[in-house]
Amino acid sequence: MDKEIKKDEQLSEELYRVARKGDTEAPFTGEYWNNHEKGVYKCAICGTKLFSSDTKFDSGTGWPSFTNPMNLEHVELIPDNTHGMVRTEVRCKKCGAHLGHIFDDGPKEKGGKRYCINSVCLELEKEHN
Ligand SMILES: [Zn+2]
């Protein structure tokens, strides 16, 4: 069922830089920050289902933002104290890709979390209707 995990040499330069080196794409440049189509956002490297468009919201930050992952078992949350900030890094559990970070300024009524994810690490599988 699962797609194979793409090898490093198959990744675009930017995806490699973000997913494998922990970099962050420039805000308002990615494919999905302002995307409102319905579907499932999958890992761009291994195809694991990570986020549903149902939990996506406009955070104004320029990165795709979600209140929750589809399945907490599909992500790995790692304390990250780099850059003088205390943050939680989000990684794809299956392939270890760096996806983004979690912040506590998400919509209160939805739990208050903001999963701030790099577009380049995601691939939207649109909902068919
Ligand atoms: Zn993955």
Short mmCIF file of N, CA, C and O and ligand atoms in Angstrom, two decimals:
data_model
loop_
_atom_site.label_atom_id
_atom_site.label_comp_id
_atom_site.label_asym_id
_atom_site.label_seq_id
_atom_site.Cartn_x
_atom_site.Cartn_y
_atom_site.Cartn_z
N MET A 1 0.83 -1.21 0.00
CA MET A 1 0.00 0.00 0.00
C MET A 1 0.87 1.26 0.00
O MET A 1 0.65 2.17 -0.78
N ASP A 2 1.82 1.26 0.90
CA ASP A 2 2.62 2.46 1.04
C ASP A 2 3.52 2.68 -0.17
O ASP A 2 4.05 1.74 -0.74
N LYS A 3 3.64 3.95 -0.52
CA LYS A 3 4.61 4.30 -1.54
C LYS A 3 5.99 4.10 -0.95
O LYS A 3 6.19 4.19 0.24
N GLU A 4 6.95 3.88 -1.80
CA GLU A 4 8.31 3.76 -1.30
C GLU A 4 8.83 5.10 -0.83
O GLU A 4 8.39 6.14 -1.28
N ILE A 5 9.76 5.05 0.08
CA ILE A 5 10.40 6.27 0.54
C ILE A 5 11.37 6.74 -0.54
O ILE A 5 12.23 5.99 -0.99
N LYS A 6 11.19 7.99 -0.98
CA LYS A 6 12.09 8.51 -2.01
C LYS A 6 13.50 8.66 -1.46
O LYS A 6 13.70 9.01 -0.31
N LYS A 7 14.44 8.43 -2.34
CA LYS A 7 15.84 8.58 -1.93
C LYS A 7 16.25 10.04 -2.02
O LYS A 7 15.65 10.81 -2.77
N ASP A 8 17.29 10.38 -1.27
CA ASP A 8 17.73 11.77 -1.23
C ASP A 8 17.98 12.34 -2.62
O ASP A 8 17.65 13.48 -2.91
N GLU A 9 18.55 11.53 -3.50
CA GLU A 9 18.89 12.06 -4.83
C GLU A 9 17.65 12.26 -5.72
O GLU A 9 17.73 12.87 -6.77
N GLN A 10 16.49 11.77 -5.25
CA GLN A 10 15.27 11.98 -6.01
C GLN A 10 14.53 13.24 -5.57
O GLN A 10 13.56 13.65 -6.20
N LEU A 11 14.99 13.85 -4.49
CA LEU A 11 14.29 15.00 -3.94
C LEU A 11 14.72 16.28 -4.64
O LEU A 11 15.86 16.40 -5.08
N SER A 12 13.79 17.22 -4.71
CA SER A 12 14.17 18.53 -5.24
C SER A 12 15.14 19.16 -4.24
O SER A 12 15.21 18.77 -3.08
N GLU A 13 15.87 20.15 -4.73
CA GLU A 13 16.87 20.79 -3.88
C GLU A 13 16.23 21.36 -2.62
O GLU A 13 16.73 21.23 -1.52
N GLU A 14 15.06 22.00 -2.80
CA GLU A 14 14.41 22.63 -1.66
C GLU A 14 13.86 21.59 -0.68
O GLU A 14 13.98 21.75 0.54
N LEU A 15 13.26 20.54 -1.22
CA LEU A 15 12.73 19.50 -0.33
C LEU A 15 13.86 18.87 0.47
O LEU A 15 13.72 18.62 1.67
N TYR A 16 14.97 18.65 -0.15
CA TYR A 16 16.11 18.07 0.55
C TYR A 16 16.58 19.01 1.66
O TYR A 16 16.82 18.60 2.79
N ARG A 17 16.67 20.27 1.33
CA ARG A 17 17.16 21.28 2.27
C ARG A 17 16.23 21.36 3.50
O ARG A 17 16.69 21.44 4.64
N VAL A 18 14.93 21.33 3.26
CA VAL A 18 13.97 21.46 4.36
C VAL A 18 13.80 20.13 5.11
O VAL A 18 13.99 20.06 6.32
N ALA A 19 13.48 19.07 4.37
CA ALA A 19 13.12 17.81 5.02
C ALA A 19 14.32 17.09 5.62
O ALA A 19 14.21 16.45 6.66
N ARG A 20 15.45 17.21 4.99
CA ARG A 20 16.62 16.46 5.46
C ARG A 20 17.60 17.31 6.27
O ARG A 20 18.36 16.80 7.06
N LYS A 21 17.58 18.63 6.03
CA LYS A 21 18.51 19.50 6.75
C LYS A 21 17.82 20.37 7.78
O LYS A 21 18.45 21.19 8.45
N GLY A 22 16.48 20.26 7.88
CA GLY A 22 15.75 21.00 8.91
C GLY A 22 15.59 22.48 8.62
O GLY A 22 15.31 23.27 9.52
N ASP A 23 15.76 22.87 7.37
CA ASP A 23 15.61 24.27 7.02
C ASP A 23 14.12 24.63 6.92
O ASP A 23 13.26 23.76 7.03
N THR A 24 13.83 25.89 6.72
CA THR A 24 12.45 26.35 6.60
C THR A 24 12.29 27.10 5.29
O THR A 24 13.13 27.92 4.94
N GLU A 25 11.22 26.80 4.57
CA GLU A 25 11.00 27.52 3.31
C GLU A 25 10.57 28.96 3.64
O GLU A 25 10.06 29.23 4.72
N ALA A 26 10.79 29.85 2.69
CA ALA A 26 10.40 31.24 2.91
C ALA A 26 8.87 31.33 2.99
O ALA A 26 8.17 30.65 2.23
N PRO A 27 8.34 32.14 3.92
CA PRO A 27 6.89 32.25 4.04
C PRO A 27 6.25 32.82 2.78
O PRO A 27 6.90 33.56 2.05
N PHE A 28 5.03 32.47 2.54
CA PHE A 28 4.23 32.94 1.40
C PHE A 28 4.81 32.51 0.05
O PHE A 28 4.47 33.09 -0.98
N THR A 29 5.68 31.53 0.05
CA THR A 29 6.25 31.08 -1.22
C THR A 29 5.80 29.68 -1.58
O THR A 29 5.89 29.27 -2.73
N GLY A 30 5.36 28.92 -0.58
CA GLY A 30 5.05 27.52 -0.81
C GLY A 30 3.77 27.33 -1.60
O GLY A 30 3.01 28.27 -1.84
N GLU A 31 3.54 26.09 -1.98
CA GLU A 31 2.40 25.78 -2.82
C GLU A 31 1.08 25.79 -2.04
O GLU A 31 0.03 26.04 -2.60
N TYR A 32 1.13 25.54 -0.75
CA TYR A 32 -0.12 25.24 -0.03
C TYR A 32 -0.54 26.22 1.04
O TYR A 32 -1.59 26.06 1.63
N TRP A 33 0.25 27.25 1.34
CA TRP A 33 -0.12 28.11 2.48
C TRP A 33 -1.49 28.73 2.26
O TRP A 33 -2.24 28.93 3.20
N ASN A 34 -1.84 29.02 1.01
CA ASN A 34 -3.13 29.67 0.73
C ASN A 34 -4.04 28.76 -0.06
O ASN A 34 -4.89 29.20 -0.81
N ASN A 35 -3.84 27.47 0.10
CA ASN A 35 -4.65 26.50 -0.63
C ASN A 35 -5.86 26.10 0.22
O ASN A 35 -5.72 25.81 1.40
N HIS A 36 -7.04 26.11 -0.39
CA HIS A 36 -8.25 25.76 0.37
C HIS A 36 -8.95 24.53 -0.19
O HIS A 36 -10.11 24.28 0.11
N GLU A 37 -8.27 23.79 -1.02
CA GLU A 37 -8.89 22.60 -1.59
C GLU A 37 -8.98 21.50 -0.54
O GLU A 37 -8.14 21.41 0.35
N LYS A 38 -9.99 20.69 -0.68
CA LYS A 38 -10.18 19.61 0.28
C LYS A 38 -9.35 18.39 -0.12
O LYS A 38 -9.19 18.09 -1.29
N GLY A 39 -8.83 17.74 0.89
CA GLY A 39 -8.07 16.53 0.61
C GLY A 39 -7.18 16.18 1.77
O GLY A 39 -7.32 16.68 2.88
N VAL A 40 -6.24 15.30 1.45
CA VAL A 40 -5.32 14.82 2.47
C VAL A 40 -3.90 15.23 2.09
O VAL A 40 -3.47 15.02 0.96
N TYR A 41 -3.22 15.85 3.04
CA TYR A 41 -1.84 16.24 2.81
C TYR A 41 -0.92 15.10 3.23
O TYR A 41 -0.93 14.67 4.38
N LYS A 42 -0.17 14.61 2.26
CA LYS A 42 0.72 13.47 2.53
C LYS A 42 2.18 13.92 2.55
O LYS A 42 2.53 14.96 1.99
N CYS A 43 3.00 13.09 3.16
CA CYS A 43 4.43 13.36 3.17
C CYS A 43 4.96 13.31 1.74
O CYS A 43 4.70 12.35 1.01
N ALA A 44 5.71 14.33 1.33
CA ALA A 44 6.22 14.41 -0.04
C ALA A 44 7.30 13.36 -0.29
O ALA A 44 7.66 13.09 -1.43
N ILE A 45 7.82 12.77 0.75
CA ILE A 45 8.90 11.80 0.57
C ILE A 45 8.41 10.36 0.64
O ILE A 45 8.81 9.53 -0.17
N CYS A 46 7.50 10.07 1.56
CA CYS A 46 7.09 8.67 1.71
C CYS A 46 5.60 8.43 1.53
O CYS A 46 5.15 7.29 1.53
N GLY A 47 4.81 9.50 1.39
CA GLY A 47 3.39 9.32 1.10
C GLY A 47 2.51 9.05 2.32
O GLY A 47 1.32 8.83 2.17
N THR A 48 3.08 9.09 3.51
CA THR A 48 2.26 8.90 4.71
C THR A 48 1.24 10.03 4.83
O THR A 48 1.55 11.19 4.60
N LYS A 49 -0.01 9.66 5.18
CA LYS A 49 -1.05 10.68 5.35
C LYS A 49 -0.79 11.46 6.63
O LYS A 49 -0.80 10.89 7.72
N LEU A 50 -0.58 12.75 6.51
CA LEU A 50 -0.17 13.54 7.67
C LEU A 50 -1.26 14.48 8.17
O LEU A 50 -1.54 14.51 9.36
N PHE A 51 -1.86 15.25 7.28
CA PHE A 51 -2.84 16.25 7.71
C PHE A 51 -4.04 16.24 6.78
O PHE A 51 -3.91 16.01 5.59
N SER A 52 -5.21 16.55 7.37
CA SER A 52 -6.42 16.67 6.58
C SER A 52 -6.72 18.14 6.36
O SER A 52 -6.45 18.98 7.24
N SER A 53 -7.28 18.46 5.20
CA SER A 53 -7.65 19.86 4.93
C SER A 53 -8.68 20.34 5.95
O SER A 53 -8.84 21.53 6.16
N ASP A 54 -9.39 19.42 6.60
CA ASP A 54 -10.39 19.80 7.60
C ASP A 54 -9.78 20.53 8.79
O ASP A 54 -10.46 21.27 9.50
N THR A 55 -8.51 20.28 9.06
CA THR A 55 -7.87 20.91 10.22
C THR A 55 -6.98 22.08 9.81
O THR A 55 -6.30 22.66 10.64
N LYS A 56 -6.99 22.41 8.51
CA LYS A 56 -6.16 23.51 8.02
C LYS A 56 -6.85 24.84 8.31
O LYS A 56 -8.06 24.94 8.21
N PHE A 57 -6.09 25.82 8.70
CA PHE A 57 -6.68 27.14 8.94
C PHE A 57 -5.72 28.23 8.49
O PHE A 57 -4.53 27.99 8.29
N ASP A 58 -6.28 29.41 8.27
CA ASP A 58 -5.46 30.54 7.83
C ASP A 58 -4.80 31.18 9.05
O ASP A 58 -5.44 31.86 9.83
N SER A 59 -3.51 30.98 9.16
CA SER A 59 -2.81 31.50 10.33
C SER A 59 -2.20 32.87 10.05
O SER A 59 -1.78 33.56 10.96
N GLY A 60 -2.12 33.22 8.77
CA GLY A 60 -1.49 34.49 8.42
C GLY A 60 0.02 34.47 8.45
O GLY A 60 0.67 35.50 8.31
N THR A 61 0.59 33.29 8.66
CA THR A 61 2.04 33.20 8.79
C THR A 61 2.73 32.95 7.45
O THR A 61 3.94 33.15 7.34
N GLY A 62 1.98 32.49 6.45
CA GLY A 62 2.59 32.17 5.17
C GLY A 62 3.03 30.73 5.03
O GLY A 62 3.66 30.35 4.04
N TRP A 63 2.73 29.93 6.05
CA TRP A 63 2.95 28.49 5.94
C TRP A 63 1.63 27.76 6.17
O TRP A 63 0.78 28.26 6.92
N PRO A 64 1.47 26.60 5.55
CA PRO A 64 0.28 25.81 5.83
C PRO A 64 0.21 25.51 7.33
O PRO A 64 1.21 25.12 7.92
N SER A 65 -0.95 25.73 7.92
CA SER A 65 -1.11 25.56 9.36
C SER A 65 -2.29 24.65 9.65
O SER A 65 -3.35 24.77 9.05
N PHE A 66 -2.07 23.75 10.58
CA PHE A 66 -3.09 22.76 10.92
C PHE A 66 -3.24 22.72 12.44
O PHE A 66 -2.29 22.96 13.18
N THR A 67 -4.46 22.37 12.89
CA THR A 67 -4.67 22.28 14.35
C THR A 67 -4.26 20.91 14.89
O THR A 67 -3.92 20.79 16.06
N ASN A 68 -4.29 19.91 14.01
CA ASN A 68 -3.99 18.54 14.46
C ASN A 68 -3.48 17.71 13.29
O ASN A 68 -3.90 17.93 12.17
N PRO A 69 -2.63 16.74 13.57
CA PRO A 69 -2.30 15.77 12.52
C PRO A 69 -3.45 14.79 12.35
O PRO A 69 -4.29 14.67 13.25
N MET A 70 -3.51 14.11 11.22
CA MET A 70 -4.56 13.12 11.01
C MET A 70 -4.46 12.00 12.02
O MET A 70 -5.44 11.47 12.51
N ASN A 71 -3.24 11.63 12.30
CA ASN A 71 -2.99 10.53 13.23
C ASN A 71 -1.68 10.83 13.94
O ASN A 71 -0.64 10.93 13.30
N LEU A 72 -1.77 10.95 15.26
CA LEU A 72 -0.56 11.29 16.03
C LEU A 72 0.53 10.23 15.86
O LEU A 72 1.70 10.50 16.06
N GLU A 73 0.13 9.04 15.46
CA GLU A 73 1.12 7.97 15.29
C GLU A 73 1.92 8.14 14.02
O GLU A 73 2.91 7.46 13.81
N HIS A 74 1.48 9.03 13.14
CA HIS A 74 2.20 9.23 11.88
C HIS A 74 3.26 10.31 11.99
O HIS A 74 4.01 10.55 11.05
N VAL A 75 3.26 11.01 13.12
CA VAL A 75 4.25 12.07 13.29
C VAL A 75 5.08 11.82 14.55
O VAL A 75 4.67 11.11 15.46
N GLU A 76 6.25 12.42 14.53
CA GLU A 76 7.13 12.32 15.67
C GLU A 76 7.36 13.75 16.16
O GLU A 76 7.64 14.63 15.36
N LEU A 77 7.21 13.95 17.46
CA LEU A 77 7.34 15.29 18.03
C LEU A 77 8.61 15.34 18.87
O LEU A 77 8.79 14.55 19.79
N ILE A 78 9.49 16.25 18.53
CA ILE A 78 10.81 16.28 19.14
C ILE A 78 11.09 17.68 19.71
O ILE A 78 10.96 18.67 18.99
N PRO A 79 11.46 17.76 20.99
CA PRO A 79 11.80 19.07 21.56
C PRO A 79 12.97 19.69 20.80
O PRO A 79 13.93 19.00 20.48
N ASP A 80 12.85 20.95 20.47
CA ASP A 80 13.87 21.63 19.67
C ASP A 80 14.21 22.96 20.35
O ASP A 80 13.38 23.85 20.43
N ASN A 81 15.42 23.07 20.85
CA ASN A 81 15.82 24.28 21.56
C ASN A 81 16.81 25.12 20.77
O ASN A 81 17.51 25.95 21.31
N THR A 82 16.86 24.88 19.45
CA THR A 82 17.79 25.65 18.63
C THR A 82 17.25 27.06 18.39
O THR A 82 16.07 27.33 18.61
N HIS A 83 18.09 27.94 17.91
CA HIS A 83 17.73 29.31 17.57
C HIS A 83 17.18 30.07 18.78
O HIS A 83 16.37 30.99 18.63
N GLY A 84 17.57 29.66 20.01
CA GLY A 84 17.17 30.39 21.20
C GLY A 84 15.69 30.31 21.50
O GLY A 84 15.16 31.10 22.25
N MET A 85 15.00 29.33 20.91
CA MET A 85 13.56 29.19 21.15
C MET A 85 13.29 27.78 21.66
O MET A 85 14.01 26.85 21.34
N VAL A 86 12.26 27.66 22.45
CA VAL A 86 11.82 26.33 22.86
C VAL A 86 10.63 25.97 21.98
O VAL A 86 9.57 26.55 22.10
N ARG A 87 10.87 25.05 21.09
CA ARG A 87 9.81 24.68 20.15
C ARG A 87 9.72 23.16 20.09
O ARG A 87 10.54 22.46 20.65
N THR A 88 8.73 22.69 19.42
CA THR A 88 8.61 21.26 19.19
C THR A 88 8.66 21.02 17.70
O THR A 88 7.89 21.57 16.93
N GLU A 89 9.62 20.21 17.30
CA GLU A 89 9.76 19.89 15.89
C GLU A 89 8.78 18.78 15.52
O GLU A 89 8.52 17.87 16.31
N VAL A 90 8.25 18.85 14.31
CA VAL A 90 7.37 17.80 13.80
C VAL A 90 8.10 17.07 12.68
O VAL A 90 8.59 17.70 11.74
N ARG A 91 8.17 15.76 12.84
CA ARG A 91 8.78 14.95 11.78
C ARG A 91 7.81 13.87 11.34
O ARG A 91 6.97 13.42 12.10
N CYS A 92 8.00 13.41 10.10
CA CYS A 92 7.26 12.25 9.62
C CYS A 92 7.87 11.03 10.28
O CYS A 92 9.08 10.83 10.25
N LYS A 93 6.99 10.24 10.91
CA LYS A 93 7.51 9.10 11.65
C LYS A 93 8.13 8.05 10.73
O LYS A 93 9.11 7.41 11.06
N LYS A 94 7.53 7.89 9.57
CA LYS A 94 7.99 6.82 8.69
C LYS A 94 9.36 7.10 8.07
O LYS A 94 10.24 6.25 8.07
N CYS A 95 9.54 8.31 7.53
CA CYS A 95 10.79 8.56 6.80
C CYS A 95 11.70 9.56 7.52
O CYS A 95 12.80 9.82 7.06
N GLY A 96 11.21 10.12 8.64
CA GLY A 96 12.06 11.02 9.40
C GLY A 96 12.19 12.42 8.83
O GLY A 96 12.99 13.20 9.30
N ALA A 97 11.38 12.74 7.82
CA ALA A 97 11.46 14.07 7.21
C ALA A 97 11.08 15.15 8.21
O ALA A 97 10.09 15.01 8.92
N HIS A 98 11.87 16.21 8.26
CA HIS A 98 11.50 17.39 9.03
C HIS A 98 10.32 18.05 8.32
O HIS A 98 10.38 18.31 7.12
N LEU A 99 9.23 18.30 9.05
CA LEU A 99 8.04 18.88 8.43
C LEU A 99 7.84 20.33 8.84
O LEU A 99 7.43 21.16 8.02
N GLY A 100 8.10 20.63 10.11
CA GLY A 100 7.87 21.98 10.61
C GLY A 100 7.90 21.98 12.12
O GLY A 100 8.58 21.15 12.73
N HIS A 101 7.16 22.90 12.73
CA HIS A 101 7.14 23.01 14.19
C HIS A 101 5.71 23.19 14.69
O HIS A 101 4.82 23.59 13.94
N ILE A 102 5.52 22.93 15.99
CA ILE A 102 4.23 23.18 16.63
C ILE A 102 4.34 24.42 17.50
O ILE A 102 5.32 24.59 18.23
N PHE A 103 3.34 25.26 17.43
CA PHE A 103 3.26 26.43 18.30
C PHE A 103 1.93 26.40 19.05
O PHE A 103 1.01 25.69 18.66
N ASP A 104 1.87 27.20 20.12
CA ASP A 104 0.67 27.17 20.97
C ASP A 104 -0.29 28.31 20.69
O ASP A 104 -1.09 28.68 21.53
N ASP A 105 -0.20 28.88 19.50
CA ASP A 105 -1.08 30.03 19.22
C ASP A 105 -2.15 29.68 18.18
O ASP A 105 -2.63 30.52 17.45
N GLY A 106 -2.53 28.41 18.13
CA GLY A 106 -3.59 27.98 17.23
C GLY A 106 -4.95 28.37 17.76
O GLY A 106 -5.05 28.90 18.87
N PRO A 107 -6.00 28.09 16.98
CA PRO A 107 -7.36 28.43 17.41
C PRO A 107 -7.71 27.74 18.73
O PRO A 107 -7.62 26.52 18.82
N LYS A 108 -8.11 28.53 19.72
CA LYS A 108 -8.41 28.00 21.06
C LYS A 108 -9.48 26.91 21.02
O LYS A 108 -9.37 25.89 21.70
N GLU A 109 -10.53 27.15 20.23
CA GLU A 109 -11.66 26.22 20.23
C GLU A 109 -11.28 24.88 19.60
O GLU A 109 -12.00 23.91 19.70
N LYS A 110 -10.12 24.84 18.96
CA LYS A 110 -9.69 23.57 18.34
C LYS A 110 -8.49 22.99 19.05
O LYS A 110 -7.76 22.16 18.51
N GLY A 111 -8.21 23.45 20.26
CA GLY A 111 -7.14 22.87 21.04
C GLY A 111 -5.93 23.76 21.22
O GLY A 111 -5.04 23.47 22.00
N GLY A 112 -5.88 24.86 20.44
CA GLY A 112 -4.82 25.85 20.65
C GLY A 112 -3.48 25.54 20.02
O GLY A 112 -2.52 26.26 20.21
N LYS A 113 -3.41 24.46 19.25
CA LYS A 113 -2.13 24.13 18.62
C LYS A 113 -2.09 24.64 17.18
O LYS A 113 -3.10 24.69 16.48
N ARG A 114 -0.88 24.99 16.75
CA ARG A 114 -0.66 25.33 15.35
C ARG A 114 0.49 24.51 14.83
O ARG A 114 1.64 24.72 15.21
N TYR A 115 0.20 23.56 13.99
CA TYR A 115 1.24 22.81 13.31
C TYR A 115 1.64 23.62 12.09
O TYR A 115 0.88 23.75 11.14
N CYS A 116 2.82 24.19 12.16
CA CYS A 116 3.31 25.08 11.11
C CYS A 116 4.21 24.24 10.20
O CYS A 116 5.32 23.87 10.59
N ILE A 117 3.72 23.94 9.01
CA ILE A 117 4.36 22.92 8.17
C ILE A 117 4.85 23.53 6.86
O ILE A 117 4.18 24.38 6.27
N ASN A 118 6.00 23.11 6.40
CA ASN A 118 6.53 23.58 5.12
C ASN A 118 5.76 22.94 3.96
O ASN A 118 5.64 21.72 3.90
N SER A 119 5.29 23.78 3.04
CA SER A 119 4.56 23.28 1.87
C SER A 119 5.35 22.22 1.12
O SER A 119 4.80 21.23 0.64
N VAL A 120 6.63 22.47 0.99
CA VAL A 120 7.45 21.62 0.14
C VAL A 120 7.48 20.17 0.65
O VAL A 120 7.70 19.23 -0.13
N CYS A 121 7.21 19.98 1.94
CA CYS A 121 7.22 18.63 2.52
C CYS A 121 5.89 17.92 2.34
O CYS A 121 5.76 16.76 2.75
N LEU A 122 4.92 18.62 1.77
CA LEU A 122 3.58 18.05 1.65
C LEU A 122 3.19 17.83 0.20
O LEU A 122 3.70 18.49 -0.71
N GLU A 123 2.27 16.88 0.02
CA GLU A 123 1.71 16.64 -1.30
C GLU A 123 0.22 16.46 -1.08
O GLU A 123 -0.18 15.57 -0.33
N LEU A 124 -0.58 17.29 -1.71
CA LEU A 124 -2.03 17.22 -1.49
C LEU A 124 -2.67 16.18 -2.41
O LEU A 124 -2.52 16.25 -3.62
N GLU A 125 -3.35 15.24 -1.78
CA GLU A 125 -4.17 14.31 -2.54
C GLU A 125 -5.59 14.84 -2.48
O GLU A 125 -6.23 14.79 -1.43
N LYS A 126 -6.04 15.40 -3.59
CA LYS A 126 -7.35 16.06 -3.58
C LYS A 126 -8.47 15.06 -3.42
O LYS A 126 -8.40 13.94 -3.92
N GLU A 127 -9.50 15.53 -2.74
CA GLU A 127 -10.68 14.72 -2.52
C GLU A 127 -11.47 14.67 -3.83
O GLU A 127 -11.68 15.70 -4.46
N HIS A 128 -11.89 13.51 -4.21
CA HIS A 128 -12.70 13.40 -5.43
C HIS A 128 -14.16 13.49 -5.05
O HIS A 128 -14.59 12.96 -4.05
N ASN A 129 -14.91 14.22 -5.88
CA ASN A 129 -16.35 14.24 -5.58
C ASN A 129 -17.16 14.20 -6.86
O ASN A 129 -16.64 14.08 -7.92
ZN ZN B 1 7.55 10.71 5.31
#
